[in-house]
Tab-separated table of C-alpha atoms in Angstrom:
chain	number	residue	atom	x	y	z
A	1	MET	CA	-0.168	0.174	0.057
A	2	TYR	CA	1.361	3.421	-1.028
A	3	LYS	CA	1.415	6.277	1.514
A	4	VAL	CA	-0.038	9.795	0.431
A	5	ILE	CA	0.110	13.169	2.330
A	6	LEU	CA	-1.915	16.246	1.771
A	7	ALA	CA	-0.378	19.824	1.819
A	8	ASP	CA	-3.007	22.769	1.473
A	9	ASP	CA	-3.589	25.870	3.422
A	10	ASN	CA	-7.368	25.330	3.250
A	11	PRO	CA	-8.650	22.768	5.915
A	12	ILE	CA	-12.026	22.509	4.140
A	13	ILE	CA	-10.326	21.136	0.962
A	14	CYS	CA	-8.200	18.771	2.765
A	15	GLN	CA	-11.285	17.349	4.712
A	16	ALA	CA	-13.195	17.131	1.310
A	17	LEU	CA	-10.418	15.125	-0.454
A	18	GLU	CA	-9.928	12.934	2.716
A	19	SER	CA	-13.528	12.058	2.556
A	20	ARG	CA	-14.159	11.644	-1.046
A	21	ILE	CA	-11.281	9.697	-2.360
A	22	PRO	CA	-11.505	5.844	-1.904
A	23	TRP	CA	-7.912	5.334	-0.617
A	24	ASP	CA	-8.336	1.742	0.232
A	25	GLU	CA	-9.604	0.759	-3.349
A	26	LEU	CA	-6.677	2.443	-4.893
A	27	GLY	CA	-4.556	0.687	-2.594
A	28	LEU	CA	-3.390	4.039	-0.974
A	29	GLU	CA	-3.000	4.959	2.790
A	30	LEU	CA	-3.665	8.892	3.766
A	31	SER	CA	-0.732	9.187	6.260
A	32	GLY	CA	-0.608	12.804	6.816
A	33	VAL	CA	-2.106	16.362	6.473
A	34	CYS	CA	-0.596	19.613	6.838
A	35	HIS	CA	-1.670	23.341	6.065
A	36	ASP	CA	1.774	25.114	6.167
A	37	GLY	CA	4.527	24.445	3.324
A	38	SER	CA	7.171	24.523	6.152
A	39	ASP	CA	5.791	21.656	7.744
A	40	VAL	CA	5.899	19.317	4.750
A	41	LEU	CA	9.550	18.218	4.971
A	42	ASP	CA	9.084	17.076	8.771
A	43	LEU	CA	5.863	15.173	7.558
A	44	ILE	CA	7.849	13.523	4.755
A	45	LYS	CA	10.611	12.469	7.320
A	46	ILE	CA	7.882	11.144	9.656
A	47	HIS	CA	5.838	9.161	7.075
A	48	ALA	CA	8.207	8.594	4.026
A	49	PRO	CA	5.198	8.975	1.609
A	50	HIS	CA	5.099	7.856	-1.830
A	51	ILE	CA	2.775	10.465	-3.147
A	52	MET	CA	2.274	14.171	-2.218
A	53	ILE	CA	-0.743	16.140	-3.202
A	54	THR	CA	0.117	19.921	-2.759
A	55	ASP	CA	-1.410	23.246	-3.383
A	56	ILE	CA	0.691	25.432	-5.469
A	57	LYS	CA	0.267	28.507	-3.072
A	58	MET	CA	0.735	28.000	0.655
A	59	PRO	CA	2.174	30.264	3.483
A	60	ILE	CA	5.868	30.399	4.130
A	61	LEU	CA	6.826	27.753	1.396
A	62	ASP	CA	4.800	27.459	-1.616
A	63	GLY	CA	4.364	24.239	-3.657
A	64	ILE	CA	6.776	25.058	-6.403
A	65	ALA	CA	9.536	25.953	-3.952
A	66	LEU	CA	8.595	22.902	-1.931
A	67	ILE	CA	8.987	20.677	-5.139
A	68	GLU	CA	12.392	22.295	-5.683
A	69	GLN	CA	13.655	21.169	-2.383
A	70	LEU	CA	12.368	17.659	-2.796
A	71	ARG	CA	13.951	17.279	-6.206
A	72	SER	CA	17.292	18.846	-5.041
A	73	HIS	CA	17.309	16.164	-2.176
A	74	GLY	CA	16.483	13.532	-4.738
A	75	LEU	CA	13.355	12.139	-3.071
A	76	PRO	CA	11.498	10.164	-5.496
A	77	LEU	CA	7.992	11.417	-4.725
A	78	GLN	CA	5.248	11.329	-7.114
A	79	ILE	CA	3.687	14.816	-6.766
A	80	ILE	CA	0.159	16.212	-7.738
A	81	ILE	CA	-0.387	19.793	-8.037
A	82	ILE	CA	-3.691	21.312	-7.108
A	83	SER	CA	-3.836	25.027	-8.086
A	84	GLY	CA	-6.390	27.952	-8.574
A	85	TYR	CA	-4.116	29.620	-11.211
A	86	ASN	CA	-4.308	28.531	-14.862
A	87	ASP	CA	-1.013	30.082	-15.408
A	88	PHE	CA	1.457	29.094	-18.097
A	89	ILE	CA	4.704	29.775	-15.848
A	90	TYR	CA	3.339	27.459	-13.180
A	91	LEU	CA	2.176	24.866	-15.487
A	92	LYS	CA	5.779	24.858	-17.273
A	93	LYS	CA	7.458	24.704	-13.689
A	94	ALA	CA	5.213	21.660	-13.007
A	95	ILE	CA	6.243	19.972	-16.273
A	96	ASP	CA	9.732	20.658	-15.585
A	97	TYR	CA	9.806	18.907	-12.368
A	98	ASP	CA	7.762	15.768	-13.917
A	99	VAL	CA	4.623	15.860	-11.544
A	100	ALA	CA	2.073	13.258	-12.125
A	101	GLY	CA	-0.695	15.905	-12.233
A	102	TYR	CA	-1.716	19.491	-12.476
A	103	LEU	CA	-5.186	20.010	-11.412
A	104	LEU	CA	-7.188	23.423	-11.210
A	105	LYS	CA	-9.706	24.171	-8.410
A	106	PRO	CA	-12.454	23.178	-8.234
A	107	ILE	CA	-11.089	19.581	-8.178
A	108	GLN	CA	-12.888	17.096	-10.038
A	109	ASP	CA	-12.935	13.561	-8.437
A	110	GLU	CA	-12.251	11.712	-11.817
A	111	GLU	CA	-9.416	13.994	-12.769
A	112	LEU	CA	-7.797	13.492	-9.278
A	113	MET	CA	-8.367	9.753	-9.372
A	114	ASN	CA	-6.864	9.523	-12.880
A	115	SER	CA	-3.785	11.519	-11.326
A	116	LEU	CA	-3.438	9.307	-8.501
A	117	ARG	CA	-3.744	6.075	-10.850
A	118	LYS	CA	-0.952	7.714	-13.092
A	119	ALA	CA	1.136	8.148	-9.922
A	120	ILE	CA	0.755	4.635	-8.842
A	121	GLY	CA	1.750	3.396	-12.251
A	122	HIS	CA	4.993	5.394	-12.252
A	123	LEU	CA	5.629	4.069	-8.656
A	124	LYS	CA	5.114	0.505	-10.140
A	125	GLU	CA	7.455	1.249	-13.096
A	126	GLN	CA	10.194	2.562	-10.674
A	127	GLU	CA	9.877	-0.568	-8.553
A	128	ILE	CA	10.315	-2.854	-11.659
A	129	VAL	CA	13.274	-0.736	-12.760
A	130	SER	CA	14.773	-0.779	-9.352
A	131	GLN	CA	14.211	-4.378	-8.955
A	132	ILE	CA	15.866	-5.032	-12.290
A	133	SER	CA	18.839	-2.956	-11.387
A	134	ARG	CA	19.198	-4.596	-8.259
A	135	SER	CA	19.032	-7.984	-9.754
A	136	ALA	CA	21.762	-7.001	-12.338
A	137	HIS	CA	23.914	-5.637	-9.558
A	138	ILE	CA	23.465	-8.820	-7.539
A	139	LEU	CA	24.368	-10.876	-10.725
A	140	GLU	CA	27.483	-8.922	-11.208
A	141	LEU	CA	28.507	-9.328	-7.657
A	142	ARG	CA	27.760	-13.134	-7.782
A	143	GLU	CA	29.853	-13.506	-11.089
A	144	SER	CA	32.772	-11.407	-9.521
A	145	LYS	CA	32.649	-13.415	-6.389
A	146	ARG	CA	32.565	-16.832	-8.696
A	147	ASN	CA	35.503	-15.477	-10.735
A	148	ALA	CA	37.592	-14.250	-7.682
A	149	SER	CA	36.890	-17.537	-5.801
A	150	GLY	CA	37.779	-19.654	-8.986
A	151	LEU	CA	40.807	-17.646	-9.299
A	152	LEU	CA	41.852	-18.147	-5.541
A	153	SER	CA	41.333	-22.063	-6.098
A	154	ALA	CA	43.623	-21.899	-9.067
A	155	ILE	CA	46.346	-19.874	-6.930
A	156	ILE	CA	46.141	-22.610	-4.220
A	157	ARG	CA	46.357	-25.371	-6.950
A	158	GLY	CA	49.279	-23.391	-8.527
A	159	ALA	CA	47.446	-23.384	-12.001
A	160	GLU	CA	47.965	-19.664	-12.637
A	161	THR	CA	51.109	-17.669	-12.613
A	162	CYS	CA	51.425	-14.870	-9.897
A	163	VAL	CA	51.296	-12.155	-12.646
A	164	GLN	CA	47.916	-13.414	-14.124
A	165	SER	CA	46.766	-13.607	-10.384
A	166	GLY	CA	47.546	-10.128	-9.673
A	167	GLU	CA	45.862	-8.726	-12.700
A	168	ALA	CA	42.591	-10.459	-12.192
A	169	LEU	CA	42.560	-9.738	-8.281
A	170	ALA	CA	43.243	-6.067	-9.007
A	171	ASP	CA	39.560	-6.055	-10.288
A	172	LEU	CA	38.222	-6.506	-6.840
A	173	SER	CA	39.569	-2.745	-6.331
A	174	PHE	CA	41.274	-3.109	-2.784
A	175	PRO	CA	44.422	-1.015	-1.737
A	176	SER	CA	47.574	-2.281	-0.745
A	177	SER	CA	48.415	-3.546	2.734
A	178	TYR	CA	45.784	-6.083	2.873
A	179	GLN	CA	45.821	-9.591	4.478
A	180	TRP	CA	44.189	-12.968	4.177
A	181	LEU	CA	42.042	-14.460	6.857
A	182	LEU	CA	41.407	-17.956	6.046
A	183	PHE	CA	38.504	-19.809	7.953
A	184	GLN	CA	37.951	-23.559	7.901
A	185	LEU	CA	34.526	-24.879	7.083
A	186	PRO	CA	34.577	-28.446	8.394
A	187	LEU	CA	32.314	-31.180	7.555
A	188	GLN	CA	29.095	-31.001	9.348
A	189	GLU	CA	28.510	-33.780	12.109
A	190	ASP	CA	26.326	-35.674	9.833
A	191	GLY	CA	28.980	-36.028	7.084
A	192	GLY	CA	27.881	-33.345	4.904
A	193	VAL	CA	29.731	-30.184	3.872
A	194	SER	CA	28.698	-26.958	5.600
A	195	GLU	CA	26.423	-25.049	3.129
A	196	VAL	CA	27.907	-21.450	2.283
A	197	THR	CA	26.533	-20.122	-0.841
A	198	ILE	CA	27.438	-17.074	-2.868
A	199	GLU	CA	24.235	-15.428	-1.585
A	200	ASP	CA	25.444	-15.967	2.058
A	201	ILE	CA	28.772	-14.443	1.147
A	202	LEU	CA	27.162	-11.329	-0.280
A	203	GLU	CA	25.018	-11.054	2.826
A	204	TYR	CA	27.940	-11.520	5.193
A	205	GLU	CA	29.918	-9.087	3.163
A	206	ASN	CA	27.176	-6.492	3.162
A	207	SER	CA	26.737	-6.702	6.849
A	208	LEU	CA	30.389	-6.185	7.571
A	209	ARG	CA	30.611	-3.181	5.300
A	210	HIS	CA	27.484	-1.450	6.522
A	211	ARG	CA	26.577	-2.735	9.929
A	212	HIS	CA	30.182	-2.748	11.067
A	213	ARG	CA	31.859	-0.337	8.635
A	214	LEU	CA	34.629	-2.572	7.940
A	215	ALA	CA	35.889	-2.765	4.189
A	216	CYS	CA	36.545	-6.480	3.162
A	217	HIS	CA	36.226	-9.068	0.217
A	218	LEU	CA	34.876	-12.533	1.265
A	219	LEU	CA	35.719	-15.318	-1.378
A	220	LEU	CA	34.639	-19.010	-1.182
A	221	PRO	CA	37.337	-21.006	-3.145
A	222	SER	CA	35.958	-24.371	-2.036
A	223	ASP	CA	33.367	-26.071	0.264
A	224	THR	CA	35.957	-26.321	2.996
A	225	LEU	CA	37.418	-22.929	2.772
A	226	LEU	CA	36.394	-19.207	3.112
A	227	ALA	CA	39.020	-16.630	2.395
A	228	VAL	CA	38.586	-12.885	3.450
A	229	ILE	CA	40.786	-10.080	2.331
A	230	SER	CA	40.698	-7.316	4.833
A	231	PRO	CA	42.769	-4.388	5.932
A	232	TYR	CA	45.746	-5.351	7.964
A	233	GLU	CA	44.811	-3.015	10.801
A	234	HIS	CA	41.278	-4.517	11.095
A	235	SER	CA	42.323	-8.104	11.135
A	236	ALA	CA	41.241	-9.173	14.551
A	237	SER	CA	37.997	-7.488	14.524
A	238	VAL	CA	37.166	-8.806	10.954
A	239	SER	CA	38.187	-12.329	12.072
A	240	ASP	CA	35.891	-12.151	15.054
A	241	LEU	CA	32.946	-10.739	13.023
A	242	VAL	CA	33.095	-13.361	10.254
A	243	SER	CA	33.260	-16.047	13.027
A	244	LYS	CA	30.197	-14.701	14.602
A	245	LEU	CA	28.307	-14.248	11.390
A	246	LEU	CA	29.025	-17.656	10.272
A	247	GLY	CA	28.256	-18.995	13.854
A	248	GLU	CA	24.753	-17.414	13.621
A	249	ASP	CA	24.011	-19.857	10.809
A	250	GLY	CA	25.579	-22.939	12.812
A	251	ILE	CA	28.842	-22.889	10.929
A	252	GLN	CA	31.827	-23.485	13.277
A	253	THR	CA	35.018	-22.200	12.048
A	254	ALA	CA	38.724	-22.036	12.771
A	255	HIS	CA	41.008	-19.206	11.251
A	256	ALA	CA	44.439	-18.306	10.573
A	257	ALA	CA	45.701	-14.807	9.778
A	258	SER	CA	48.598	-14.125	7.169
A	259	MET	CA	51.188	-11.434	7.310
A	260	PRO	CA	50.017	-8.280	5.155
A	261	PHE	CA	50.834	-8.280	1.626
A	262	ARG	CA	51.483	-5.111	-0.274
A	263	SER	CA	52.250	-6.628	-3.586
A	264	LEU	CA	49.832	-9.000	-5.367
A	265	ILE	CA	52.751	-10.800	-7.136
A	266	SER	CA	53.891	-12.194	-3.881
A	267	MET	CA	50.378	-13.171	-2.657
A	268	GLN	CA	50.503	-16.765	-3.807
A	269	GLN	CA	53.304	-17.493	-1.655
A	270	GLU	CA	51.981	-15.726	1.291
A	271	LEU	CA	48.685	-17.394	0.842
A	272	MET	CA	50.258	-20.756	0.755
A	273	GLU	CA	52.255	-20.056	3.941
A	274	THR	CA	49.039	-19.118	5.570
A	275	ILE	CA	47.260	-22.459	4.591
A	276	ALA	CA	50.333	-24.286	5.852
A	277	GLY	CA	50.127	-22.347	9.245
A	278	LEU	CA	46.302	-23.345	9.406
A	279	TYR	CA	47.040	-27.045	8.804
A	280	GLY	CA	49.993	-26.891	11.642
A	281	GLN	CA	47.391	-25.511	13.890
A	282	LEU	CA	44.908	-28.236	13.128
A	283	TYR	CA	47.298	-31.030	13.238
A	284	SER	CA	49.806	-29.747	15.762
A	285	SER	CA	52.736	-30.338	13.261
A	286	ARG	CA	54.977	-28.226	11.028
A	287	PHE	CA	53.974	-27.823	7.359
A	288	THR	CA	55.878	-26.401	4.676
A	289	SER	CA	54.489	-24.191	1.901
A	290	ALA	CA	56.727	-25.852	-0.941
A	291	PRO	CA	57.158	-29.467	-1.917
A	292	ALA	CA	60.118	-31.098	-0.217
A	293	GLY	CA	60.821	-33.554	-3.020
A	294	HIS	CA	60.363	-36.779	-1.079
A	295	ALA	CA	58.393	-39.843	-1.900
A	296	PRO	CA	54.647	-40.298	-1.556
A	297	PHE	CA	53.608	-41.153	1.961
A	298	LEU	CA	51.293	-44.021	0.773
A	299	THR	CA	53.013	-46.700	-1.468
A	300	LEU	CA	51.499	-49.943	-3.461
A	301	LYS	CA	52.892	-51.808	-0.558
A	302	ASP	CA	50.498	-49.858	1.878
A	303	GLN	CA	47.584	-50.331	-0.346
A	304	GLN	CA	48.092	-54.091	-0.270
A	305	MET	CA	48.435	-53.984	3.667
A	306	ILE	CA	45.127	-52.031	4.048
A	307	GLY	CA	43.328	-53.761	1.489
A	308	MET	CA	44.300	-57.164	3.155
A	309	HIS	CA	42.892	-55.841	6.587
A	310	LEU	CA	39.697	-54.591	4.951
A	311	SER	CA	39.089	-57.701	3.008
A	312	LEU	CA	38.903	-59.533	6.244
A	313	HIS	CA	36.801	-56.826	7.986
A	314	ASP	CA	39.622	-56.143	10.233
A	315	TYR	CA	38.788	-52.538	10.644
A	316	LYS	CA	40.968	-52.191	13.829
A	317	GLY	CA	44.162	-53.750	12.178
A	318	SER	CA	43.433	-51.421	9.109
A	319	LEU	CA	42.982	-48.297	11.487
A	320	ALA	CA	46.367	-49.242	13.433
A	321	TYR	CA	48.272	-49.391	10.180
A	322	ILE	CA	46.934	-46.167	8.866
A	323	SER	CA	47.536	-44.486	12.313
A	324	GLU	CA	51.091	-45.326	11.923
A	325	GLN	CA	51.408	-44.075	8.392
A	326	LEU	CA	49.696	-40.784	9.054
A	327	ASP	CA	52.043	-40.208	12.209
A	328	GLN	CA	55.146	-40.645	9.734
A	329	CYS	CA	53.404	-38.357	7.292
A	330	LEU	CA	52.775	-35.411	9.840
A	331	ALA	CA	56.329	-35.884	11.347
A	332	ALA	CA	57.972	-35.265	8.049
A	333	ALA	CA	56.857	-31.640	7.724
A	334	PRO	CA	54.536	-32.246	4.531
A	335	THR	CA	52.960	-29.597	2.469
A	336	PRO	CA	49.120	-29.209	2.731
A	337	GLY	CA	48.694	-30.853	-0.618
A	338	GLN	CA	50.624	-33.944	0.520
A	339	LEU	CA	48.289	-34.525	3.649
A	340	ASP	CA	45.502	-33.927	1.358
A	341	THR	CA	46.762	-36.665	-1.150
A	342	PHE	CA	47.159	-38.980	1.849
A	343	ILE	CA	43.532	-38.564	3.047
A	344	LYS	CA	41.866	-38.934	-0.301
A	345	THR	CA	43.881	-42.047	-1.066
A	346	VAL	CA	42.964	-43.672	2.013
A	347	PHE	CA	39.195	-43.052	1.520
A	348	LYS	CA	39.304	-44.067	-2.017
A	349	TRP	CA	40.853	-47.329	-0.731
A	350	TYR	CA	38.148	-47.810	1.878
A	351	SER	CA	35.341	-47.017	-0.502
A	352	ASP	CA	36.630	-49.928	-2.895
A	353	TYR	CA	35.828	-52.315	0.157
A	354	GLU	CA	33.037	-50.796	2.043
A	355	PRO	CA	30.056	-48.892	0.140
A	356	ALA	CA	29.395	-46.903	3.652
A	357	TYR	CA	32.520	-44.861	2.550
A	358	TYR	CA	31.365	-43.774	-0.843
A	359	GLY	CA	29.767	-40.529	0.297
A	360	MET	CA	32.930	-39.472	2.091
A	361	GLN	CA	35.149	-40.311	-0.682
A	362	GLU	CA	33.136	-38.207	-2.968
A	363	GLN	CA	33.271	-35.295	-0.776
A	364	MET	CA	37.155	-35.723	-0.181
A	365	ASP	CA	37.556	-35.844	-3.996
A	366	ALA	CA	35.612	-32.611	-4.337
A	367	ALA	CA	37.420	-30.797	-1.541
A	368	LEU	CA	39.995	-28.351	-2.755
A	369	LEU	CA	41.894	-28.833	0.681
A	370	ALA	CA	40.418	-32.098	2.037
A	371	SER	CA	42.287	-31.905	5.278
A	372	LEU	CA	40.246	-29.151	6.289
A	373	ALA	CA	37.319	-31.185	6.511
A	374	PHE	CA	38.584	-32.486	9.725
A	375	SER	CA	39.608	-30.698	12.905
A	376	SER	CA	42.591	-32.942	13.870
A	377	ARG	CA	44.554	-36.161	13.527
A	378	ALA	CA	42.010	-37.840	15.730
A	379	ASP	CA	39.152	-36.552	13.553
A	380	ILE	CA	40.460	-38.440	10.405
A	381	LEU	CA	40.899	-41.785	12.289
A	382	ASN	CA	37.648	-41.454	13.779
A	383	ALA	CA	36.087	-41.127	10.449
A	384	LEU	CA	37.610	-44.276	9.386
A	385	ALA	CA	36.485	-46.381	12.439
A	386	PRO	CA	34.082	-49.457	11.793
A	387	THR	CA	30.913	-48.176	10.419
A	388	VAL	CA	29.067	-51.550	9.625
A	389	GLU	CA	26.633	-53.346	11.906
A	390	PRO	CA	23.808	-55.951	11.342
A	391	ALA	CA	20.659	-54.234	9.664
A	392	SER	CA	18.478	-55.542	12.517
A	393	GLU	CA	20.409	-53.597	15.057
A	394	SER	CA	20.744	-50.314	13.185
A	395	GLY	CA	17.252	-49.481	13.263
A	396	SER	CA	16.918	-50.118	17.011
A	397	LYS	CA	20.093	-48.153	17.390
A	398	ALA	CA	18.699	-45.295	15.463
A	399	MET	CA	15.272	-45.116	17.357
A	400	ASN	CA	17.114	-45.243	20.822
A	401	VAL	CA	19.065	-42.280	19.720
A	402	VAL	CA	15.852	-40.510	18.321
A	403	GLN	CA	14.206	-41.177	21.769
A	404	TYR	CA	17.207	-39.686	23.659
A	405	ILE	CA	17.090	-36.535	21.513
A	406	GLU	CA	13.434	-36.158	22.232
A	407	LYS	CA	14.121	-36.306	26.024
A	408	HIS	CA	16.819	-33.930	25.929
A	409	LEU	CA	15.795	-31.374	23.483
A	410	ASN	CA	16.562	-28.500	25.996
A	411	GLN	CA	20.317	-29.457	26.045
A	412	PRO	CA	23.127	-28.985	23.499
A	413	LEU	CA	22.937	-31.863	21.113
A	414	THR	CA	25.727	-32.874	18.795
A	415	LEU	CA	26.592	-36.156	17.063
A	416	ASN	CA	29.858	-36.281	18.824
A	417	MET	CA	28.478	-36.301	22.064
A	418	LEU	CA	25.759	-38.872	21.017
A	419	GLY	CA	28.494	-40.956	19.530
A	420	LYS	CA	30.279	-41.208	22.892
A	421	ILE	CA	27.020	-42.104	24.699
A	422	PHE	CA	25.984	-44.727	22.230
A	423	HIS	CA	29.627	-45.717	21.664
A	424	HIS	CA	29.503	-45.267	17.875
A	425	ASN	CA	31.420	-43.172	15.152
A	426	SER	CA	29.693	-39.931	14.925
A	427	ILE	CA	29.605	-39.876	10.950
A	428	TYR	CA	28.169	-43.472	10.967
A	429	LEU	CA	25.531	-42.208	13.559
A	430	GLY	CA	24.620	-39.460	11.462
A	431	GLN	CA	24.283	-41.764	8.367
A	432	LEU	CA	22.158	-44.097	10.446
A	433	ILE	CA	19.810	-41.399	11.737
A	434	LYS	CA	19.258	-40.229	8.062
A	435	LYS	CA	18.602	-43.590	6.952
A	436	GLU	CA	15.900	-44.238	9.438
A	437	THR	CA	14.373	-40.824	9.512
A	438	GLY	CA	14.929	-39.495	6.182
A	439	MET	CA	16.669	-36.475	7.341
A	440	PRO	CA	20.019	-35.258	8.498
A	441	PHE	CA	20.732	-35.047	12.238
A	442	ASN	CA	20.644	-31.174	12.348
A	443	GLN	CA	17.479	-31.219	10.297
A	444	LEU	CA	15.854	-33.792	12.814
A	445	VAL	CA	16.898	-31.902	15.776
A	446	ASN	CA	15.578	-28.623	14.642
A	447	LYS	CA	12.071	-30.327	13.488
A	448	LEU	CA	11.794	-31.848	16.782
A	449	ARG	CA	12.394	-28.571	18.638
A	450	VAL	CA	10.017	-26.766	16.540
A	451	GLU	CA	7.392	-29.327	16.875
A	452	ARG	CA	7.851	-28.941	20.811
A	453	ALA	CA	7.714	-25.326	20.483
A	454	GLU	CA	4.393	-25.525	18.752
A	455	GLU	CA	3.041	-27.624	21.337
A	456	MET	CA	4.221	-25.219	24.150
A	457	LEU	CA	2.832	-22.078	22.280
A	458	ARG	CA	-0.601	-23.831	22.002
A	459	ARG	CA	-0.409	-24.246	25.826
A	460	ASN	CA	0.799	-20.903	26.512
A	461	PRO	CA	0.739	-18.169	23.584
A	462	ASP	CA	1.966	-15.727	25.979
A	463	VAL	CA	5.311	-17.351	26.512
A	464	LYS	CA	8.177	-15.236	25.560
A	465	LEU	CA	10.299	-16.223	22.547
A	466	ALA	CA	13.482	-15.812	24.378
A	467	ASP	CA	12.507	-18.103	27.161
A	468	LEU	CA	11.113	-20.646	24.716
A	469	ALA	CA	14.346	-20.652	22.638
A	470	TYR	CA	16.277	-21.128	25.779
A	471	GLN	CA	14.190	-24.023	27.025
A	472	LEU	CA	14.597	-25.753	23.719
A	473	GLY	CA	18.466	-25.290	23.333
A	474	PHE	CA	18.653	-22.524	20.736
A	475	SER	CA	21.459	-20.170	21.241
A	476	ASP	CA	19.174	-17.272	20.642
A	477	SER	CA	15.655	-16.068	19.904
A	478	LYS	CA	16.682	-14.588	16.489
A	479	TYR	CA	18.052	-17.968	15.477
A	480	PHE	CA	14.949	-19.915	16.910
A	481	SER	CA	12.570	-17.705	14.904
A	482	LYS	CA	14.679	-18.062	11.881
A	483	VAL	CA	14.647	-22.068	12.054
A	484	PHE	CA	10.970	-22.089	13.126
A	485	LYS	CA	9.853	-19.998	9.980
A	486	LYS	CA	11.796	-22.058	7.632
A	487	ILE	CA	10.300	-25.263	8.864
A	488	THR	CA	6.457	-24.159	9.522
A	489	GLY	CA	6.364	-21.164	6.895
A	490	ARG	CA	5.482	-18.744	9.654
A	491	PRO	CA	7.143	-16.916	12.480
A	492	PRO	CA	6.551	-17.958	16.028
A	493	SER	CA	4.388	-14.938	16.957
A	494	GLN	CA	1.828	-15.993	14.141
A	495	SER	CA	1.723	-19.390	15.447
A	496	ALA	CA	1.005	-18.178	18.986
A	497	GLU	CA	-1.620	-15.764	17.628
A	498	SER	CA	-3.368	-18.726	15.371
A	499	GLU	CA	-4.012	-20.597	18.420
A	500	MET	CA	-5.688	-17.621	20.421
């Protein structure tokens, strides 16, 4: 509904217009009336109207002077002038300022209605143009992000030269003395990759730039890595804020900051050193950014040994052998790529013998930096723990877990925690729950919590959302409302009202 204000020094004319115009039928709302031109600007600030109907002659500030001020401020109001003067000079001024109507007193209802319809038509056209412009801008930003992220992926793989990288990254228009902040986006507890889209990146970047007034560029070069280019002097605050923004969507991160770079030519080396530092934090080992030239850490003999254990379903023996080889790899100060190759190779071998590892193997193959899917050495070995049990026991196990979840919805729930309680690998437990319930672990927990919330709102529609969110284990009411609306299609407040 479009808002309208009236400005005329004659109260009788204002009252007549207010009563004679079918505002609702036209999709209009009369938001305010004033009788002095000097009050109109304040009225506009208060109501932010779309259409103004104004007399051309008013005390202190007449209609033409008022329109001049509005146009000079760039306010896109649709304006309809009512006048007692059939004067060419006034009419020419009105045309110059692109008014939607110039009506002579006494005002004819049909003429005013036509002018209002014309103003509404202009507003709708402006909305379409604005939407097209916004959509085009968003598409340009998306394409820019995809190109920059693809370039960053190529830099990490070493497929582009430093000079080419510098030329392409210069299109982002950031000054010198910037640095990388690299964020790990690990696999979710149900075995899936954390979902971060280009649209999410644009939203996070916009929030940092406008809400926190921090200039930065966010890139998503892979499913497991988020890169932030930020001014060196703001590195700590940007790091904290990006972590917080991602945390609001349930994405846990670990990060490492590089030294500032003033030359884009040297950026590739600095970026790889930063990745090596991040790997070192995760695996408590020393990593090098350049290949050391030694032989692969897994040989044909290793494949035969691991295959022998797996063919006999000796997962314990296979795990012990891999653990020993992994320790040797980490002790030799490998590059990030060498550890990635180790992990991808092991999951490929496992998937050859056990279908339960197909999903993980596909994700490891698709990951640019596979090691970032895990948060530690123990995490890697945990993902390779035995995942097979008789089908008759799996359904029972899943239902026991679901029943436990239903009884503890008010507590923090993670697959790692449930894995310890039920003595199972957390990734396998997630796969088991999805198989039996048809949905991933996080989705199941949210669904059960929202169902419980609906039940509690039926019993007590006056319950505070903050209290309800806390009782159901949500970190805050904003995130609770977001999840509730995503599942039910309406916010909690509407759900409470519908039950009254």
